[in-house]
Coordinates of C-alpha atoms in Angstrom, one line a residue:
Chain V
X1 CA 156.1 147.6 223.6
X2 CA 152.4 146.8 223.8
X3 CA 150.0 144.6 224.5
X4 CA 147.1 144.3 222.8
X5 CA 144.1 142.1 224.2
X6 CA 141.1 141.5 222.8
X7 CA 140.8 144.0 220.1
X8 CA 137.6 143.4 219.1
X9 CA 136.8 147.1 220.5
X10 CA 138.9 149.3 217.5
X11 CA 137.0 151.6 216.1
X12 CA 136.8 152.1 212.5
X13 CA 139.0 155.3 212.6
X14 CA 141.6 153.9 214.7
X15 CA 142.1 150.8 212.2
X16 CA 142.4 153.3 209.2
X17 CA 145.4 155.2 211.1
X18 CA 146.9 151.5 211.6
X19 CA 146.4 150.7 208.1
X20 CA 148.2 153.9 207.0
X21 CA 150.8 153.1 209.3
X22 CA 151.2 149.6 207.9
X23 CA 151.3 151.2 204.5
X24 CA 154.1 153.5 205.1
X25 CA 155.9 151.2 206.9
X26 CA 156.0 148.5 204.1
X27 CA 156.7 151.0 201.2
X28 CA 159.8 152.0 203.4
X29 CA 160.6 147.9 203.8
X30 CA 160.6 147.3 200.5
X31 CA 162.0 150.7 199.1
X32 CA 165.0 150.1 201.6
X33 CA 165.3 146.7 200.8
X34 CA 165.0 147.1 196.8
X35 CA 162.6 143.8 197.4
X36 CA 158.9 142.9 198.6
X37 CA 155.8 142.5 197.5
X38 CA 154.5 145.8 197.7
X39 CA 151.0 145.5 195.5
X40 CA 149.5 142.1 197.4
X41 CA 151.0 144.1 200.6
X42 CA 148.4 146.9 200.0
X43 CA 145.6 144.9 198.6
X44 CA 145.4 143.1 202.2
X45 CA 146.0 146.1 204.5
X46 CA 142.8 147.1 205.2
X47 CA 141.7 143.6 206.2
X48 CA 144.8 142.6 208.0
X49 CA 144.4 146.1 210.1
X50 CA 141.3 144.9 210.6
X51 CA 141.8 141.5 212.1
X52 CA 144.5 143.1 214.0
X53 CA 143.0 146.3 215.2
X54 CA 139.4 145.3 215.3
X55 CA 138.6 141.6 215.2
X56 CA 141.2 138.9 216.8
X57 CA 142.0 137.8 220.3
X58 CA 145.6 137.9 221.5
X59 CA 148.1 139.1 223.7
X60 CA 151.3 139.9 221.8
X61 CA 153.1 139.7 225.1
X62 CA 152.2 135.4 225.4
X63 CA 152.3 134.8 221.4
X64 CA 151.7 131.1 222.4
X65 CA 148.8 131.7 224.5
X66 CA 146.3 128.5 224.1
X67 CA 143.1 130.9 223.7
X68 CA 144.3 133.2 221.2
X69 CA 142.3 133.8 217.7
X70 CA 144.8 132.3 214.9
X71 CA 145.6 134.2 212.1
X72 CA 147.6 132.4 209.0
X73 CA 148.9 134.6 206.3
X74 CA 148.8 132.1 203.2
X75 CA 150.0 134.2 200.7
X76 CA 153.4 134.5 202.5
X77 CA 155.1 136.8 200.1
X78 CA 153.0 139.5 201.6
X79 CA 155.0 140.0 204.3
X80 CA 155.5 143.9 203.9
X81 CA 151.8 143.8 205.5
X82 CA 151.8 141.2 207.8
X83 CA 154.9 142.5 209.7
X84 CA 154.1 146.0 210.0
X85 CA 151.0 144.7 211.5
X86 CA 152.8 142.2 213.7
X87 CA 155.0 144.8 214.6
X88 CA 152.0 147.6 214.9
X89 CA 150.2 144.7 217.2
X90 CA 153.3 144.7 219.7
X91 CA 155.0 141.3 218.8
X92 CA 158.1 142.8 217.9
X93 CA 160.2 146.4 218.7
X94 CA 160.1 148.8 215.6
X95 CA 163.9 148.4 214.9
X96 CA 163.5 144.7 213.4
X97 CA 161.8 145.9 210.7
X98 CA 165.2 147.8 209.2
X99 CA 166.9 144.1 209.2
X100 CA 164.2 143.3 206.8
X101 CA 165.1 140.3 204.9
X102 CA 169.1 140.9 206.1
X103 CA 171.1 138.4 207.0
X104 CA 169.8 136.6 210.1
X105 CA 166.9 139.0 210.3
X106 CA 164.0 137.3 211.9
X107 CA 161.7 139.2 208.9
X108 CA 162.5 136.6 206.0
X109 CA 161.2 137.2 202.7
X110 CA 158.4 134.4 203.6
X111 CA 157.2 134.2 207.3
X112 CA 158.7 131.7 209.8
X113 CA 157.0 130.7 213.1
X114 CA 160.1 129.9 214.6
X115 CA 161.7 133.3 213.9
X116 CA 158.9 135.6 214.4
X117 CA 156.7 135.9 217.5
X118 CA 153.1 135.8 216.0
X119 CA 153.8 134.0 212.8
X120 CA 151.3 130.8 213.0
X121 CA 153.1 128.8 210.7
X122 CA 155.7 129.0 208.0
X123 CA 153.9 130.2 204.7
X124 CA 155.3 131.6 201.3
X125 CA 154.9 128.3 198.9
X126 CA 150.8 129.0 197.7
X127 CA 148.3 127.1 199.0
X128 CA 149.9 126.0 202.3
X129 CA 148.0 128.0 204.5
X130 CA 144.4 127.0 203.8
X131 CA 144.9 123.3 205.2
X132 CA 146.6 123.9 208.4
X133 CA 144.6 127.1 209.4
X134 CA 142.0 123.9 208.8
X135 CA 144.0 121.8 211.0
X136 CA 143.9 124.6 213.5
X137 CA 140.4 125.0 213.3
X138 CA 138.9 120.9 213.7
X139 CA 141.7 121.2 217.0
X140 CA 139.3 123.8 218.4
X141 CA 136.2 121.7 217.3
X142 CA 137.8 118.5 219.0
X143 CA 138.2 120.0 222.4
X144 CA 135.3 122.8 222.3
X145 CA 138.5 125.5 222.5
X146 CA 136.6 129.2 221.8
X147 CA 139.1 130.4 219.7
X148 CA 138.5 131.2 216.2
X149 CA 140.7 130.7 212.9
X150 CA 141.2 133.1 210.2
X151 CA 143.4 132.5 207.0
X152 CA 143.9 135.1 203.8
X153 CA 144.7 133.3 200.6
X154 CA 145.5 135.7 197.3
X155 CA 142.8 134.9 195.2
X156 CA 145.5 133.6 192.2
X157 CA 146.5 131.2 195.2
X158 CA 142.9 129.5 194.6
X159 CA 144.8 127.9 192.0
X160 CA 146.3 125.7 193.8
X161 CA 144.7 122.5 194.4
X162 CA 145.0 122.0 197.7
X163 CA 142.9 124.9 199.1
X164 CA 140.0 122.8 197.0
X165 CA 141.0 119.6 199.5
X166 CA 140.4 122.2 202.3
X167 CA 137.7 123.4 201.0
X168 CA 135.7 120.3 200.7
X169 CA 136.9 118.8 204.0
X170 CA 136.0 122.1 205.8
X171 CA 132.4 122.0 204.2
X172 CA 132.0 118.6 204.7
X173 CA 132.9 118.8 208.4
X174 CA 131.3 122.4 208.7
X175 CA 134.0 123.9 210.4
X176 CA 132.3 126.8 211.7
X177 CA 134.9 128.1 213.5
X178 CA 137.2 128.7 210.4
X179 CA 137.0 132.0 208.4
X180 CA 138.6 132.0 204.8
X181 CA 139.5 135.3 203.4
X182 CA 140.2 135.2 199.7
X183 CA 142.3 139.0 198.6
X184 CA 139.9 139.1 195.6
X185 CA 142.3 141.5 193.3
X186 CA 141.9 140.0 190.3
X187 CA 145.7 140.2 189.4
X188 CA 148.2 137.8 189.7
X189 CA 151.9 137.6 189.2
X190 CA 151.9 137.7 185.7
X191 CA 148.2 139.0 184.5
X192 CA 144.5 138.6 185.5
X193 CA 143.3 135.7 186.9
X194 CA 140.2 135.3 184.9
X195 CA 142.5 135.6 182.1
X196 CA 144.9 132.8 183.5
X197 CA 142.8 130.1 185.2
X198 CA 139.3 132.1 185.8
X199 CA 138.1 131.7 189.2
X200 CA 134.6 132.8 188.5
X201 CA 131.9 132.4 190.2
X202 CA 133.9 131.8 193.2
X203 CA 131.0 132.5 195.6
X204 CA 129.0 129.8 194.0
X205 CA 132.0 127.7 194.3
X206 CA 132.3 127.9 197.9
X207 CA 128.6 127.9 198.1
X208 CA 128.6 124.3 196.6
X209 CA 131.1 123.1 198.7
X210 CA 129.1 123.8 201.8
X211 CA 130.2 127.4 203.1
X212 CA 128.8 130.2 203.8
X213 CA 129.9 133.0 201.4
X214 CA 130.0 136.7 202.1
X215 CA 131.3 139.5 199.4
X216 CA 132.7 142.5 200.8
X217 CA 134.4 145.8 199.9
X218 CA 138.0 144.9 201.0
X219 CA 138.6 148.4 201.8
X220 CA 135.5 149.5 203.4
X221 CA 136.7 148.5 206.8
X222 CA 133.1 149.4 208.8
X223 CA 132.2 146.6 206.8
X224 CA 134.9 144.1 207.1
X225 CA 134.4 144.7 211.1
X226 CA 131.1 143.5 210.3
X227 CA 131.6 140.2 208.7
X228 CA 135.0 139.5 210.0
X229 CA 133.6 140.4 213.7
X230 CA 130.3 138.1 213.3
X231 CA 130.0 135.6 215.8
X232 CA 131.1 132.3 214.9
X233 CA 128.2 130.7 217.3
X234 CA 125.5 131.8 215.0
X235 CA 127.2 129.5 212.3
X236 CA 126.6 126.3 211.2
X237 CA 129.1 126.5 208.5
X238 CA 132.5 127.5 207.4
X239 CA 132.7 131.3 206.2
X240 CA 134.5 132.4 202.9
X241 CA 134.5 136.0 203.1
X242 CA 135.2 137.0 199.5
X243 CA 137.3 140.8 200.2
X244 CA 137.5 142.8 196.6
X245 CA 140.4 144.5 196.6
X246 CA 142.5 146.3 194.5
X247 CA 146.3 145.5 194.1
X248 CA 148.4 148.4 195.1
X249 CA 145.5 150.3 197.0
X250 CA 146.6 153.7 198.3
X251 CA 149.4 154.8 196.1
X252 CA 147.5 156.1 192.6
X253 CA 150.4 154.8 189.8
X254 CA 150.2 151.4 191.7
X255 CA 146.8 150.7 191.9
X256 CA 145.3 148.1 189.7
X257 CA 148.8 147.0 188.2
X258 CA 149.9 143.3 188.1
X259 CA 153.9 144.7 187.8
X260 CA 153.8 146.0 191.0
X261 CA 152.9 142.3 192.2
X262 CA 156.7 142.6 193.0
X263 CA 157.5 145.9 191.9
X264 CA 160.1 148.2 193.7
X265 CA 160.0 152.3 193.8
X266 CA 162.5 154.2 192.4
X267 CA 163.5 157.6 194.7
X268 CA 160.6 159.7 192.9
X269 CA 158.2 156.8 193.5
X270 CA 158.8 156.3 197.1
X271 CA 158.8 160.2 197.5
X272 CA 155.4 160.1 195.8
X273 CA 154.0 157.4 197.1
X274 CA 154.7 158.7 200.9
X275 CA 153.3 161.7 200.0
X276 CA 150.1 160.0 198.9
X277 CA 150.1 158.1 202.2
X278 CA 148.4 160.6 204.5
Chain M
X1 CA 176.0 91.5 223.4
X2 CA 177.4 88.0 224.4
X3 CA 174.9 86.3 222.2
X4 CA 173.4 86.8 219.0
X5 CA 169.8 87.7 218.4
X6 CA 167.6 85.0 217.3
X7 CA 164.4 84.9 215.4
X8 CA 161.0 83.8 216.3
X9 CA 159.6 80.7 214.3
X10 CA 156.0 83.2 213.9
X11 CA 155.9 85.7 211.4
X12 CA 154.3 89.1 212.3
X13 CA 152.3 92.2 210.3
X14 CA 153.2 95.1 212.4
X15 CA 150.4 97.0 211.3
X16 CA 148.8 95.2 214.3
X17 CA 151.3 96.6 217.0
X18 CA 150.8 99.9 215.6
X19 CA 146.9 100.0 215.7
X20 CA 147.2 98.5 219.4
X21 CA 149.8 100.8 219.8
X22 CA 148.5 103.8 218.8
X23 CA 144.8 102.8 220.8
X24 CA 146.6 102.5 223.9
X25 CA 148.4 105.7 223.7
X26 CA 144.7 107.6 222.9
X27 CA 143.0 105.9 225.8
X28 CA 145.9 107.6 227.7
X29 CA 146.1 110.8 226.2
X30 CA 143.4 112.6 225.0
X31 CA 145.9 115.3 222.4
X32 CA 146.3 112.0 220.2
X33 CA 144.6 112.5 217.0
X34 CA 145.0 110.4 213.7
X35 CA 144.8 112.1 210.0
X36 CA 144.3 109.5 206.9
X37 CA 143.0 109.8 203.5
X38 CA 140.9 107.2 203.7
X39 CA 143.1 104.7 204.3
X40 CA 141.1 104.0 207.9
X41 CA 141.4 100.1 206.7
X42 CA 144.9 100.0 205.2
X43 CA 146.2 101.9 208.4
X44 CA 144.6 99.2 210.7
X45 CA 142.6 101.9 212.1
X46 CA 139.3 100.3 212.4
X47 CA 139.6 100.1 216.1
X48 CA 140.9 103.6 216.5
X49 CA 137.6 104.9 214.5
X50 CA 135.4 103.0 216.9
X51 CA 136.9 103.7 219.9
X52 CA 137.9 107.8 219.2
X53 CA 135.6 108.6 216.6
X54 CA 136.2 112.5 217.0
X55 CA 139.9 111.7 217.1
X56 CA 139.9 110.3 213.9
X57 CA 140.3 113.1 210.9
X58 CA 139.9 111.6 207.4
X59 CA 140.2 114.2 204.8
X60 CA 139.2 111.9 202.0
X61 CA 142.2 111.4 199.4
X62 CA 143.7 114.8 200.0
X63 CA 147.2 114.5 200.7
X64 CA 148.2 117.8 200.8
X65 CA 145.7 118.8 203.0
X66 CA 145.8 115.7 205.2
X67 CA 149.1 117.0 206.1
X68 CA 148.4 121.0 206.2
X69 CA 145.9 119.4 208.7
X70 CA 148.3 117.6 210.5
X71 CA 150.2 120.6 211.1
X72 CA 147.0 122.5 212.4
X73 CA 146.5 119.8 214.7
X74 CA 149.9 120.2 216.0
X75 CA 149.3 124.4 216.5
X76 CA 146.0 123.4 218.3
X77 CA 148.0 121.4 220.9
X78 CA 147.3 118.2 219.5
X79 CA 149.6 115.1 219.0
X80 CA 148.7 114.5 215.4
X81 CA 149.8 110.9 213.3
X82 CA 149.1 111.5 209.9
X83 CA 149.3 107.8 208.8
X84 CA 148.8 106.9 205.2
X85 CA 150.2 104.3 202.4
X86 CA 154.3 105.7 202.2
X87 CA 154.2 106.6 198.7
X88 CA 151.3 108.9 198.6
X89 CA 152.1 110.5 202.0
X90 CA 155.4 111.2 201.6
X91 CA 155.4 111.8 197.6
X92 CA 152.2 113.6 196.7
X93 CA 153.0 115.9 200.2
X94 CA 156.5 116.6 199.7
X95 CA 156.7 120.1 199.8
X96 CA 153.6 120.2 202.9
X97 CA 156.0 117.9 204.8
X98 CA 159.3 120.1 203.6
X99 CA 157.2 123.6 204.6
X100 CA 154.6 122.8 206.9
X101 CA 156.3 120.1 209.2
X102 CA 160.1 120.0 208.7
X103 CA 160.7 123.9 207.9
X104 CA 158.0 124.6 211.2
X105 CA 158.9 122.4 213.6
X106 CA 155.5 121.3 213.8
X107 CA 155.3 118.4 216.3
X108 CA 154.0 116.3 213.7
X109 CA 154.5 112.1 213.5
X110 CA 154.0 110.9 209.7
X111 CA 153.3 107.3 209.5
X112 CA 154.0 105.7 205.9
X113 CA 151.9 102.6 206.0
X114 CA 152.8 99.6 203.4
X115 CA 156.5 101.4 202.4
X116 CA 159.1 99.7 200.4
X117 CA 157.6 97.5 197.8
X118 CA 154.8 96.1 200.1
X119 CA 152.6 97.0 196.9
X120 CA 154.7 94.6 194.8
X121 CA 153.2 94.1 191.2
X122 CA 151.2 97.8 191.8
X123 CA 154.6 99.1 190.5
X124 CA 156.6 101.8 190.9
X125 CA 153.9 104.4 191.7
X126 CA 152.6 102.6 194.6
X127 CA 156.7 101.6 196.3
X128 CA 157.6 103.6 198.6
X129 CA 161.5 103.3 198.2
X130 CA 162.5 107.0 197.8
X131 CA 161.2 108.0 201.1
X132 CA 163.9 108.0 202.9
X133 CA 166.2 109.6 200.6
X134 CA 163.1 112.5 200.1
X135 CA 162.6 112.9 204.1
X136 CA 166.6 112.7 204.8
X137 CA 166.8 115.7 202.8
X138 CA 164.6 117.5 205.1
X139 CA 166.8 117.1 208.1
X140 CA 164.9 117.7 211.1
X141 CA 162.5 114.6 210.7
X142 CA 163.5 111.5 212.7
X143 CA 163.3 108.7 210.3
X144 CA 162.6 105.2 212.2
X145 CA 161.6 102.0 210.2
X146 CA 161.0 99.4 212.9
X147 CA 161.8 95.7 212.1
X148 CA 159.2 93.3 213.7
X149 CA 156.4 94.1 216.3
X150 CA 158.1 94.7 219.5
X151 CA 160.2 97.4 217.9
X152 CA 157.1 99.0 215.8
X153 CA 155.1 99.4 219.5
X154 CA 158.2 101.0 220.7
X155 CA 158.5 103.4 218.4
X156 CA 154.5 104.3 218.3
X157 CA 155.0 104.9 222.0
X158 CA 158.5 106.9 221.3
X159 CA 156.9 109.3 218.8
X160 CA 154.0 110.0 220.6
X161 CA 156.3 111.4 223.8
X162 CA 158.9 112.9 221.4
X163 CA 158.6 116.8 220.5
X164 CA 159.4 117.2 217.1
X165 CA 158.3 115.6 213.9
X166 CA 158.9 111.9 212.7
X167 CA 158.7 109.6 210.5
X168 CA 157.5 105.8 211.0
X169 CA 157.9 102.8 208.2
X170 CA 155.4 100.5 209.0
X171 CA 155.3 97.5 206.9
X172 CA 152.5 95.4 206.5
X173 CA 154.7 92.5 205.1
X174 CA 155.0 89.5 207.7
X175 CA 158.1 89.6 209.7
X176 CA 159.3 87.4 212.2
X177 CA 160.0 89.0 215.8
X178 CA 163.4 89.4 217.1
X179 CA 164.9 88.0 220.1
X180 CA 167.3 89.7 221.5
X181 CA 168.1 89.7 225.4
X182 CA 167.7 92.6 227.6
X183 CA 166.7 95.1 225.0
X184 CA 165.9 98.4 225.0
X185 CA 164.7 100.8 221.5
X186 CA 166.7 103.8 221.6
X187 CA 166.2 106.0 218.8
X188 CA 169.5 107.3 217.1
X189 CA 171.3 104.3 218.6
X190 CA 171.9 101.3 216.4
X191 CA 171.0 98.2 218.0
X192 CA 173.8 95.0 217.8
X193 CA 172.4 91.5 216.6
X194 CA 175.4 90.0 216.2
X195 CA 179.0 89.9 216.8
X196 CA 181.5 89.7 214.1
X197 CA 185.0 91.0 213.0
X198 CA 185.3 90.4 209.4
X199 CA 182.6 92.4 207.9
X200 CA 179.1 94.3 209.4
X201 CA 176.1 94.1 207.9
X202 CA 174.0 97.2 208.5
X203 CA 170.4 96.7 207.9
X204 CA 166.8 98.1 208.9
X205 CA 162.9 97.4 208.5
X206 CA 161.8 94.5 206.9
X207 CA 165.7 93.3 206.1
X208 CA 167.0 93.3 209.3
X209 CA 166.3 89.2 209.7
X210 CA 167.9 88.5 206.3
X211 CA 171.1 90.4 207.6
X212 CA 171.1 88.2 210.5
X213 CA 170.2 85.2 208.4
X214 CA 173.5 86.3 206.1
X215 CA 175.6 86.2 208.9
X216 CA 174.6 82.5 209.7
X217 CA 175.6 81.7 206.3
X218 CA 178.4 83.8 206.0
X219 CA 180.0 82.2 209.5
X220 CA 179.4 78.8 207.7
X221 CA 181.9 80.1 205.6
X222 CA 183.9 81.2 208.0
X223 CA 183.4 84.8 207.9
X224 CA 182.6 86.8 210.8
X225 CA 180.0 89.3 210.4
X226 CA 178.4 92.1 212.4
X227 CA 175.1 92.7 212.2
X228 CA 173.4 96.1 213.3
X229 CA 170.0 96.7 212.9
X230 CA 170.0 101.0 212.3
X231 CA 166.4 101.3 212.9
X232 CA 166.7 104.8 213.0
X233 CA 167.7 106.3 209.3
X234 CA 168.1 109.8 210.9
X235 CA 169.6 110.9 212.5
X236 CA 172.5 108.1 211.9
X237 CA 174.3 106.6 214.9
X238 CA 177.4 107.8 213.4
X239 CA 179.7 106.3 216.3
X240 CA 178.3 102.5 215.9
X241 CA 179.0 102.9 211.8
X242 CA 182.4 104.4 212.3
X243 CA 183.7 101.9 214.7
X244 CA 181.8 99.0 212.7
X245 CA 183.9 100.5 209.4
X246 CA 187.1 101.0 212.2
X247 CA 186.8 97.4 213.5
X248 CA 185.5 95.0 210.6
X249 CA 187.0 97.1 207.8
X250 CA 184.3 96.2 205.4
X251 CA 180.3 97.4 205.5
X252 CA 177.4 96.1 203.8
X253 CA 173.9 97.9 204.2
X254 CA 170.9 96.6 203.4
X255 CA 167.4 98.3 203.2
X256 CA 163.5 97.8 201.4
X257 CA 164.4 101.4 199.5
X258 CA 166.3 102.8 197.0
X259 CA 170.1 102.2 197.1
X260 CA 170.8 106.2 196.5
X261 CA 170.3 108.3 199.1
X262 CA 168.4 106.7 201.7
X263 CA 170.2 104.1 204.7
X264 CA 173.3 103.3 202.2
X265 CA 173.4 106.8 201.1
X266 CA 173.6 107.8 204.8
X267 CA 176.5 105.5 205.3
X268 CA 178.2 106.0 202.4
X269 CA 178.7 110.2 202.8
X270 CA 179.4 109.5 206.1
X271 CA 182.6 106.7 205.8
X272 CA 183.6 108.6 202.7
X273 CA 184.1 111.7 204.6
X274 CA 185.8 110.0 208.0
X275 CA 186.8 106.1 207.3
X276 CA 186.7 105.0 204.0
X277 CA 186.3 100.8 203.7
X278 CA 184.8 98.7 200.9
X279 CA 180.7 99.8 201.1
X280 CA 178.3 97.9 199.4
X281 CA 174.8 98.8 199.2
X282 CA 171.7 96.1 198.8
X283 CA 168.3 97.7 197.7
X284 CA 166.8 98.5 194.4
X285 CA 168.1 100.5 191.8
X286 CA 164.7 102.5 190.9
X287 CA 161.6 101.7 188.7
X288 CA 161.5 98.0 188.6
X289 CA 159.8 95.5 186.4
X290 CA 156.5 93.7 187.7
X291 CA 156.6 91.5 190.2
X292 CA 155.5 90.1 193.7
X293 CA 157.4 91.0 196.3
X294 CA 159.1 87.6 196.8
X295 CA 160.2 88.3 193.0
X296 CA 162.0 91.8 193.5
X297 CA 163.5 90.5 197.2
X298 CA 165.3 87.7 195.9
X299 CA 165.9 89.5 192.3
X300 CA 167.8 92.5 193.9
X301 CA 169.4 90.7 196.3
X302 CA 167.2 91.1 199.8
X303 CA 167.7 87.6 201.1
X304 CA 170.2 85.8 202.9
X305 CA 172.1 84.6 199.8
X306 CA 172.1 88.1 198.2
X307 CA 173.5 89.9 200.9
X308 CA 176.3 87.3 202.0
X309 CA 176.9 88.1 198.2
X310 CA 177.2 91.6 198.7
X311 CA 179.6 90.8 202.2
X312 CA 181.8 89.0 199.8
X313 CA 181.9 91.7 197.5
X314 CA 183.1 94.4 200.0
X315 CA 185.7 92.0 201.6
X316 CA 187.3 91.0 198.3
X317 CA 187.5 94.5 197.9
X318 CA 189.1 94.9 201.3
X319 CA 192.0 92.7 200.8
X320 CA 192.6 93.7 197.3

């Protein structure tokens, strides 16, 4: 197992390499188990790779290290990418991946902090991670701790009211050590977000709630590095990063299709996808 | 216990004991932090806010966020007390309590203020009588309903020192204090308040003094009633309940809560599987007609007379 400290030195090439490994690993997990959320895994892969290999400060040998940066995976169904990232970051050995969703596996269908080191809080039901991340950030604010808190929500997940409760409190309290990343792939489980209960203009909504808002291409690693790694001290407000992404990114036949939210590839599709992920 | 407990002549609002204790704890331990939903007044936290403004997080009227923030504060090494009207804290944020607190195992203290039917005439939306059943179903939360100011202070101190999720039910209804010789608060352990051989009255929170009064009524009729203060609903003191079933042969539970799923439910589950004896459950049936606290208590048998009547029903079933 490797120990990673202050990974904010990761180069774009290293991050791309990690992201590729994470995509292949997530696909194998989902294919082997015939369960999972590969579409949402792939829209978030480049974001998580950038965080874990270019931004976050952590020590995977000491998951409870008080000064660690916190990452909260609010879109807790996307375990394929989260578990791949945590494994690549050295939180647990690779052979655990093969137990994905099996009996007594530490890799539950939705992340559990008591099972798996590196998981900050239990998520899965949508709209939970953001308030918890806010509480973590407020704790840091109270004590003057230097850690940063990042939370990733799906964009469909923004339809849950608890997000707006948290957005209001974070803006009001000027919780500048909090970064919200919205995985804006514009698709939720059943259809497009804009044809379900529209979110746009999402940037204006967050600005109105007292946030700094930045839009970024969620697959452009140098751009993600610049936005997510920006020093917190320079800010007076919480930061909302709207990451424009593509559901299923990286596999031609999955990209941009809602059906891959929790689609499972056939044997032929698995082969085809693995050929593309090189 | 040689002597039965007695009641003080004066009555108290337990929120005062809660407020004094949480302020004293916060002065001694910088990790103590309170989260509220615009409930500074109803939680009696005005003094806390003055003394520790940075440690009172008012998220506004946003209970899901309130409980989530509590879980996050625990992640960040704080000891959060999440305080709000019991009905909204437990009902509105039930999934947050389940996923963010119970399932995640975060060290969060949930404080249900003005629970039960303290809001009388405001109706079922503002009653918190389902809280025992809801939270008991979640498992790892210790549920405590203190009965007087002393027990409230002890329970708050214990909760702060205990590592794990806790739900405290702090009533604002005036209650007498209990005089119990050599009193010690031990969570999960029933407090014997009166010896008795014929029937056992098991009560908690705002109904303990009523059970004690009922034992006096029954004594006048030649019935010897044991009284247990079951301040901890979960984990239940199984040994005390089973001993009472064995030794007195009839049980009555009394709680300012729904008869289904709370203290009465817990006792029924335990005894039916291990020591079936006649059991009468005094509490509320569900949504109730409009009326004051006094009216509703009387209407549904939460009185010395009502509890004594329930004891007679249990005794009749025992002999039958």
